[in-house]
Amino acid sequence: MRIMITGIDGYLVLPLTQHLASLGHEIAGVDNMLRRKMVGEMGSLSAIPIEPMAIRLQAFYDHFGDKLRFYQGDVTDYSFTYEVMREFKPEAIVHLGEIPSAPYSMINVHKSNQTMMNNIVGTQNLLFCMRDIVPDCHMVKLGTMGEYGTPNVPIPEGFFEMEYKGKKEVMPFPRIPGSWYHLSKVHDTQNIMFACRIWGLRSTDIMQGVVYGTRTDTFKDDPRLRTRLDFDEAFGTAINRFACQAAIGMALTPYGKGLQKRGFLPIRDSIQCLTIAINNPPKPGEYRVFNQFEEVYSISDLALKVKEVGDEIGLNVQINPIENPRVEKEDHFYEAEHRCLLDLGYKPTHDMKKELRFMLEDLLPNKGRISSRSHSLLPSIRWSGKRDKCRPL
Amino acid sequence: MRIMITGIDGYLVLPLTQHLASLGHEIAGVDNMLRRKMVGEMGSLSAIPIEPMAIRLQAFYDHFGDKLRFYQGDVTDYSFTYEVMREFKPEAIVHLGEIPSAPYSMINVHKSNQTMMNNIVGTQNLLFCMRDIVPDCHMVKLGTMGEYGTPNVPIPEGFFEMEYKGKKEVMPFPRIPGSWYHLSKVHDTQNIMFACRIWGLRSTDIMQGVVYGTRTDTFKDDPRLRTRLDFDEAFGTAINRFACQAAIGMALTPYGKGLQKRGFLPIRDSIQCLTIAINNPPKPGEYRVFNQFEEVYSISDLALKVKEVGDEIGLNVQINPIENPRVEKEDHFYEAEHRCLLDLGYKPTHDMKKELRFMLEDLLPNKGRISSRSHSLLPSIRWSGKRDKCRPL
């Protein structure tokens, strides 16, 4: 299949591309190389050293031949997007080329506008090009479970049958997102739904939980193809930050009460799920939502798991909660459905501790890199708009 | 009160500004003069001749003294918005400075992106400036009833109590908007709701029906202060187009079956309602939604009413339905609540026929202007992306 993948320089995308290339798909990889700049802007770097794109491309060629064509450019530039799609004529687009950080979007008005414009315009350009060039193409779009927020009711997969004043209708489930970034994803969701409705396009919108881990089943044993792992307050998830803190002997710092619950899945499962979505396209005109995660943990649970694994290998991990820079519920109901992917054959791996052990194994040799940027592990971007380091509780 | 009004060169806004100035409020009027350019781009003009802004400002001064300060600029330019707000320190913002056209947003990818960026970034800039300069300010934001679309359930005012799998929660009512323009308004709605939640800002989000009419109770009898009336396919509403068609002896052209139902209110009622909203601000941190319309009509009802009024004054009005350029339900359930404004004292005028008579009276002297641009009355912007004139059914 001809698959166009945006954001190919990203954490999840590089291994996904290897997996799809190893299955024989033809890949057009697109990236504007923004992620590296943004992490640099946070005064940080990837804990695991990564190669420049040119070296990665050479490694791809060595392993997969000419299965990958790389287009450096920005999907928010319509003429660029149009040319890539006109030339490559994708049968599927895996759209992962968005700015992925809630804290980054909360820094100030400029980061908020940048995140919103980048994500919305990029997706719009892809939708219009699909309509005009490849109307039968399937867009697999990366959304996030964070679009739903944390309502006091169970979360379905995108839609629910509502009853109001005696009448019934299947409606999109209301979203209560928690940052400008999450809002940009909700806006995408509504825009894609509309494009499918009026133009007969097809899309799978993936509400993905937090992805973690450093290894996948299809990683070639080639250091040139290692993917990034961020730990700064903007681009590092809680689990990445905890693993990096454990690796350098710094106390883990859950935010606030730590009872915030989220869905998680290892990167190898994410790749499995995205591949399932690609292989099982919806009907023309169909817009569907998959909730893609495996298990729900609270942030405190996560910290305890990292401590347990770290202690097992002699790291003596401490946990010191700090002020929560976010405005969010710290103790709440959380229950989300996630049947669609299981029904299509997703086999969860269910072993967070094993993945955490791999993570620590891969991070320990890079202690020096992490230590040199350890300031970026502690949050200063507050949802209030103020920016100063959060204090221990 | 110090009231900042964006989009002051617009149809509804010029008379609103006169009304608020006549009540003694201090006004900061903002406009980027985009509307005139966009209507020109459609090859059209205002049916009622309007003066350049400099003449309008002189007329304002003659009637109201220095109650109005004008700032020409674009709210999507953050530094401009910041300077206006730092200098004027508004107690209320009436945000009507958005691109208001569904068809315009459907022309192509560029108009879609322009509409979305203009509307979203403008609102975001205002919200950030409120947070940093006037956190107690009340934003009255113009949304549209079109944000809800036409679901098969009654439409509440913004929120509803839902029950799902045995648990209950008050949630935003799901929106199913029908164009990129309407989507931009839904995105605004969600962004404003979030800003109120995390920053304690306050806002009234007005879901306004279709506004019509050429007169208000507070119009000064000064031709320099007449407001625009658009009739082209992008910026003219159905009712404006029908009135202009009747005036020039052209058959009225409802789209498709004509059973599409919408909420309507005359411009004098809209001004009354917006004034009520300004005078009754929500509590700090409160985000509330008012559905602002008076009566529901189908497009066929509207055409028949224009015909009735036109025939009474000897115009011999014909009705010739044409292809529907839009993708929309042409026959559907429609029931929307609108209690909030009535509870605050809104007195509906309930006389569409009288308003239509005024409209025709004001349009007949301008037959030549309308006839010279009569091509712009017939739609060519199709939701499919094609652009060719719709044919009679």
mmCIF file with all atom_site columns, N, CA and C in Angstrom, chain B residues 56-86:
data_model
loop_
_atom_site.group_PDB
_atom_site.id
_atom_site.type_symbol
_atom_site.label_atom_id
_atom_site.label_alt_id
_atom_site.label_comp_id
_atom_site.label_asym_id
_atom_site.label_entity_id
_atom_site.label_seq_id
_atom_site.pdbx_PDB_ins_code
_atom_site.Cartn_x
_atom_site.Cartn_y
_atom_site.Cartn_z
_atom_site.occupancy
_atom_site.B_iso_or_equiv
_atom_site.pdbx_formal_charge
_atom_site.auth_seq_id
_atom_site.auth_comp_id
_atom_site.auth_asym_id
_atom_site.auth_atom_id
_atom_site.pdbx_PDB_model_num
ATOM 1  N N  . ARG B 1 56 ? -18.449 58.158 8.363  1.00 0.00 ? 56 ARG B N  1
ATOM 2  C CA . ARG B 1 56 ? -19.230 57.596 9.473  1.00 0.00 ? 56 ARG B CA 1
ATOM 3  C C  . ARG B 1 56 ? -18.736 58.142 10.817 1.00 0.00 ? 56 ARG B C  1
ATOM 4  N N  . LEU B 1 57 ? -17.433 58.229 10.952 1.00 0.00 ? 57 LEU B N  1
ATOM 5  C CA . LEU B 1 57 ? -16.883 58.705 12.224 1.00 0.00 ? 57 LEU B CA 1
ATOM 6  C C  . LEU B 1 57 ? -17.262 60.160 12.466 1.00 0.00 ? 57 LEU B C  1
ATOM 7  N N  . GLN B 1 58 ? -17.261 60.961 11.398 1.00 0.00 ? 58 GLN B N  1
ATOM 8  C CA . GLN B 1 58 ? -17.668 62.362 11.528 1.00 0.00 ? 58 GLN B CA 1
ATOM 9  C C  . GLN B 1 58 ? -19.130 62.437 11.976 1.00 0.00 ? 58 GLN B C  1
ATOM 10 N N  . ALA B 1 59 ? -19.977 61.588 11.359 1.00 0.00 ? 59 ALA B N  1
ATOM 11 C CA . ALA B 1 59 ? -21.394 61.580 11.731 1.00 0.00 ? 59 ALA B CA 1
ATOM 12 C C  . ALA B 1 59 ? -21.564 61.166 13.199 1.00 0.00 ? 59 ALA B C  1
ATOM 13 N N  . PHE B 1 60 ? -20.782 60.167 13.620 1.00 0.00 ? 60 PHE B N  1
ATOM 14 C CA . PHE B 1 60 ? -20.816 59.758 15.026 1.00 0.00 ? 60 PHE B CA 1
ATOM 15 C C  . PHE B 1 60 ? -20.487 60.930 15.929 1.00 0.00 ? 60 PHE B C  1
ATOM 16 N N  . TYR B 1 61 ? -19.447 61.651 15.550 1.00 0.00 ? 61 TYR B N  1
ATOM 17 C CA . TYR B 1 61 ? -19.024 62.780 16.375 1.00 0.00 ? 61 TYR B CA 1
ATOM 18 C C  . TYR B 1 61 ? -20.129 63.834 16.438 1.00 0.00 ? 61 TYR B C  1
ATOM 19 N N  . ASP B 1 62 ? -20.760 64.089 15.291 1.00 0.00 ? 62 ASP B N  1
ATOM 20 C CA . ASP B 1 62 ? -21.823 65.100 15.247 1.00 0.00 ? 62 ASP B CA 1
ATOM 21 C C  . ASP B 1 62 ? -22.984 64.722 16.172 1.00 0.00 ? 62 ASP B C  1
ATOM 22 N N  . HIS B 1 63 ? -23.302 63.432 16.258 1.00 0.00 ? 63 HIS B N  1
ATOM 23 C CA . HIS B 1 63 ? -24.452 63.009 17.064 1.00 0.00 ? 63 HIS B CA 1
ATOM 24 C C  . HIS B 1 63 ? -24.103 62.685 18.520 1.00 0.00 ? 63 HIS B C  1
ATOM 25 N N  . PHE B 1 64 ? -22.928 62.096 18.733 1.00 0.00 ? 64 PHE B N  1
ATOM 26 C CA . PHE B 1 64 ? -22.646 61.541 20.059 1.00 0.00 ? 64 PHE B CA 1
ATOM 27 C C  . PHE B 1 64 ? -21.398 62.144 20.716 1.00 0.00 ? 64 PHE B C  1
ATOM 28 N N  . GLY B 1 65 ? -20.825 63.183 20.104 1.00 0.00 ? 65 GLY B N  1
ATOM 29 C CA . GLY B 1 65 ? -19.588 63.737 20.658 1.00 0.00 ? 65 GLY B CA 1
ATOM 30 C C  . GLY B 1 65 ? -18.469 62.708 20.603 1.00 0.00 ? 65 GLY B C  1
ATOM 31 N N  . ASP B 1 66 ? -17.648 62.676 21.649 1.00 0.00 ? 66 ASP B N  1
ATOM 32 C CA . ASP B 1 66 ? -16.468 61.803 21.586 1.00 0.00 ? 66 ASP B CA 1
ATOM 33 C C  . ASP B 1 66 ? -16.706 60.444 22.249 1.00 0.00 ? 66 ASP B C  1
ATOM 34 N N  . LYS B 1 67 ? -17.921 59.953 22.136 1.00 0.00 ? 67 LYS B N  1
ATOM 35 C CA . LYS B 1 67 ? -18.241 58.647 22.748 1.00 0.00 ? 67 LYS B CA 1
ATOM 36 C C  . LYS B 1 67 ? -17.559 57.484 22.040 1.00 0.00 ? 67 LYS B C  1
ATOM 37 N N  . LEU B 1 68 ? -17.142 57.682 20.782 1.00 0.00 ? 68 LEU B N  1
ATOM 38 C CA . LEU B 1 68 ? -16.550 56.584 20.009 1.00 0.00 ? 68 LEU B CA 1
ATOM 39 C C  . LEU B 1 68 ? -15.102 56.875 19.660 1.00 0.00 ? 68 LEU B C  1
ATOM 40 N N  . ARG B 1 69 ? -14.218 55.948 20.063 1.00 0.00 ? 69 ARG B N  1
ATOM 41 C CA . ARG B 1 69 ? -12.839 56.005 19.607 1.00 0.00 ? 69 ARG B CA 1
ATOM 42 C C  . ARG B 1 69 ? -12.655 54.868 18.612 1.00 0.00 ? 69 ARG B C  1
ATOM 43 N N  . PHE B 1 70 ? -12.102 55.165 17.430 1.00 0.00 ? 70 PHE B N  1
ATOM 44 C CA . PHE B 1 70 ? -11.961 54.122 16.409 1.00 0.00 ? 70 PHE B CA 1
ATOM 45 C C  . PHE B 1 70 ? -10.510 53.650 16.316 1.00 0.00 ? 70 PHE B C  1
ATOM 46 N N  . TYR B 1 71 ? -10.334 52.327 16.312 1.00 0.00 ? 71 TYR B N  1
ATOM 47 C CA . TYR B 1 71 ? -9.008  51.737 16.124 1.00 0.00 ? 71 TYR B CA 1
ATOM 48 C C  . TYR B 1 71 ? -9.042  50.882 14.867 1.00 0.00 ? 71 TYR B C  1
ATOM 49 N N  . GLN B 1 72 ? -8.379  51.335 13.798 1.00 0.00 ? 72 GLN B N  1
ATOM 50 C CA . GLN B 1 72 ? -8.335  50.493 12.601 1.00 0.00 ? 72 GLN B CA 1
ATOM 51 C C  . GLN B 1 72 ? -7.205  49.494 12.753 1.00 0.00 ? 72 GLN B C  1
ATOM 52 N N  . GLY B 1 73 ? -7.539  48.245 12.694 1.00 0.00 ? 73 GLY B N  1
ATOM 53 C CA . GLY B 1 73 ? -6.518  47.213 12.846 1.00 0.00 ? 73 GLY B CA 1
ATOM 54 C C  . GLY B 1 73 ? -7.175  45.858 12.974 1.00 0.00 ? 73 GLY B C  1
ATOM 55 N N  . ASP B 1 74 ? -6.341  44.858 13.144 1.00 0.00 ? 74 ASP B N  1
ATOM 56 C CA . ASP B 1 74 ? -6.802  43.479 13.046 1.00 0.00 ? 74 ASP B CA 1
ATOM 57 C C  . ASP B 1 74 ? -6.594  42.781 14.391 1.00 0.00 ? 74 ASP B C  1
ATOM 58 N N  . VAL B 1 75 ? -7.657  42.244 14.954 1.00 0.00 ? 75 VAL B N  1
ATOM 59 C CA . VAL B 1 75 ? -7.497  41.560 16.249 1.00 0.00 ? 75 VAL B CA 1
ATOM 60 C C  . VAL B 1 75 ? -6.664  40.289 16.146 1.00 0.00 ? 75 VAL B C  1
ATOM 61 N N  . THR B 1 76 ? -6.410  39.802 14.929 1.00 0.00 ? 76 THR B N  1
ATOM 62 C CA . THR B 1 76 ? -5.497  38.658 14.815 1.00 0.00 ? 76 THR B CA 1
ATOM 63 C C  . THR B 1 76 ? -4.041  39.091 15.018 1.00 0.00 ? 76 THR B C  1
ATOM 64 N N  . ASP B 1 77 ? -3.800  40.402 15.026 1.00 0.00 ? 77 ASP B N  1
ATOM 65 C CA . ASP B 1 77 ? -2.473  40.938 15.342 1.00 0.00 ? 77 ASP B CA 1
ATOM 66 C C  . ASP B 1 77 ? -2.438  41.182 16.850 1.00 0.00 ? 77 ASP B C  1
ATOM 67 N N  . TYR B 1 78 ? -1.742  40.299 17.564 1.00 0.00 ? 78 TYR B N  1
ATOM 68 C CA . TYR B 1 78 ? -1.785  40.344 19.022 1.00 0.00 ? 78 TYR B CA 1
ATOM 69 C C  . TYR B 1 78 ? -1.310  41.683 19.574 1.00 0.00 ? 78 TYR B C  1
ATOM 70 N N  . SER B 1 79 ? -0.241  42.236 18.988 1.00 0.00 ? 79 SER B N  1
ATOM 71 C CA . SER B 1 79 ? 0.303   43.476 19.554 1.00 0.00 ? 79 SER B CA 1
ATOM 72 C C  . SER B 1 79 ? -0.695  44.622 19.383 1.00 0.00 ? 79 SER B C  1
ATOM 73 N N  . PHE B 1 80 ? -1.413  44.636 18.270 1.00 0.00 ? 80 PHE B N  1
ATOM 74 C CA . PHE B 1 80 ? -2.470  45.640 18.072 1.00 0.00 ? 80 PHE B CA 1
ATOM 75 C C  . PHE B 1 80 ? -3.560  45.483 19.142 1.00 0.00 ? 80 PHE B C  1
ATOM 76 N N  . THR B 1 81 ? -4.045  44.263 19.289 1.00 0.00 ? 81 THR B N  1
ATOM 77 C CA . THR B 1 81 ? -5.111  43.998 20.261 1.00 0.00 ? 81 THR B CA 1
ATOM 78 C C  . THR B 1 81 ? -4.676  44.373 21.677 1.00 0.00 ? 81 THR B C  1
ATOM 79 N N  . TYR B 1 82 ? -3.434  44.010 21.986 1.00 0.00 ? 82 TYR B N  1
ATOM 80 C CA . TYR B 1 82 ? -2.904  44.305 23.320 1.00 0.00 ? 82 TYR B CA 1
ATOM 81 C C  . TYR B 1 82 ? -2.877  45.813 23.563 1.00 0.00 ? 82 TYR B C  1
ATOM 82 N N  . GLU B 1 83 ? -2.419  46.578 22.570 1.00 0.00 ? 83 GLU B N  1
ATOM 83 C CA . GLU B 1 83 ? -2.311  48.027 22.740 1.00 0.00 ? 83 GLU B CA 1
ATOM 84 C C  . GLU B 1 83 ? -3.681  48.669 22.906 1.00 0.00 ? 83 GLU B C  1
ATOM 85 N N  . VAL B 1 84 ? -4.653  48.242 22.109 1.00 0.00 ? 84 VAL B N  1
ATOM 86 C CA . VAL B 1 84 ? -6.006  48.796 22.244 1.00 0.00 ? 84 VAL B CA 1
ATOM 87 C C  . VAL B 1 84 ? -6.536  48.530 23.650 1.00 0.00 ? 84 VAL B C  1
ATOM 88 N N  . MET B 1 85 ? -6.353  47.322 24.121 1.00 0.00 ? 85 MET B N  1
ATOM 89 C CA . MET B 1 85 ? -6.936  46.968 25.422 1.00 0.00 ? 85 MET B CA 1
ATOM 90 C C  . MET B 1 85 ? -6.190  47.599 26.582 1.00 0.00 ? 85 MET B C  1
ATOM 91 N N  . ARG B 1 86 ? -4.869  47.735 26.426 1.00 0.00 ? 86 ARG B N  1
ATOM 92 C CA . ARG B 1 86 ? -4.077  48.382 27.476 1.00 0.00 ? 86 ARG B CA 1
ATOM 93 C C  . ARG B 1 86 ? -4.486  49.858 27.593 1.00 0.00 ? 86 ARG B C  1
#
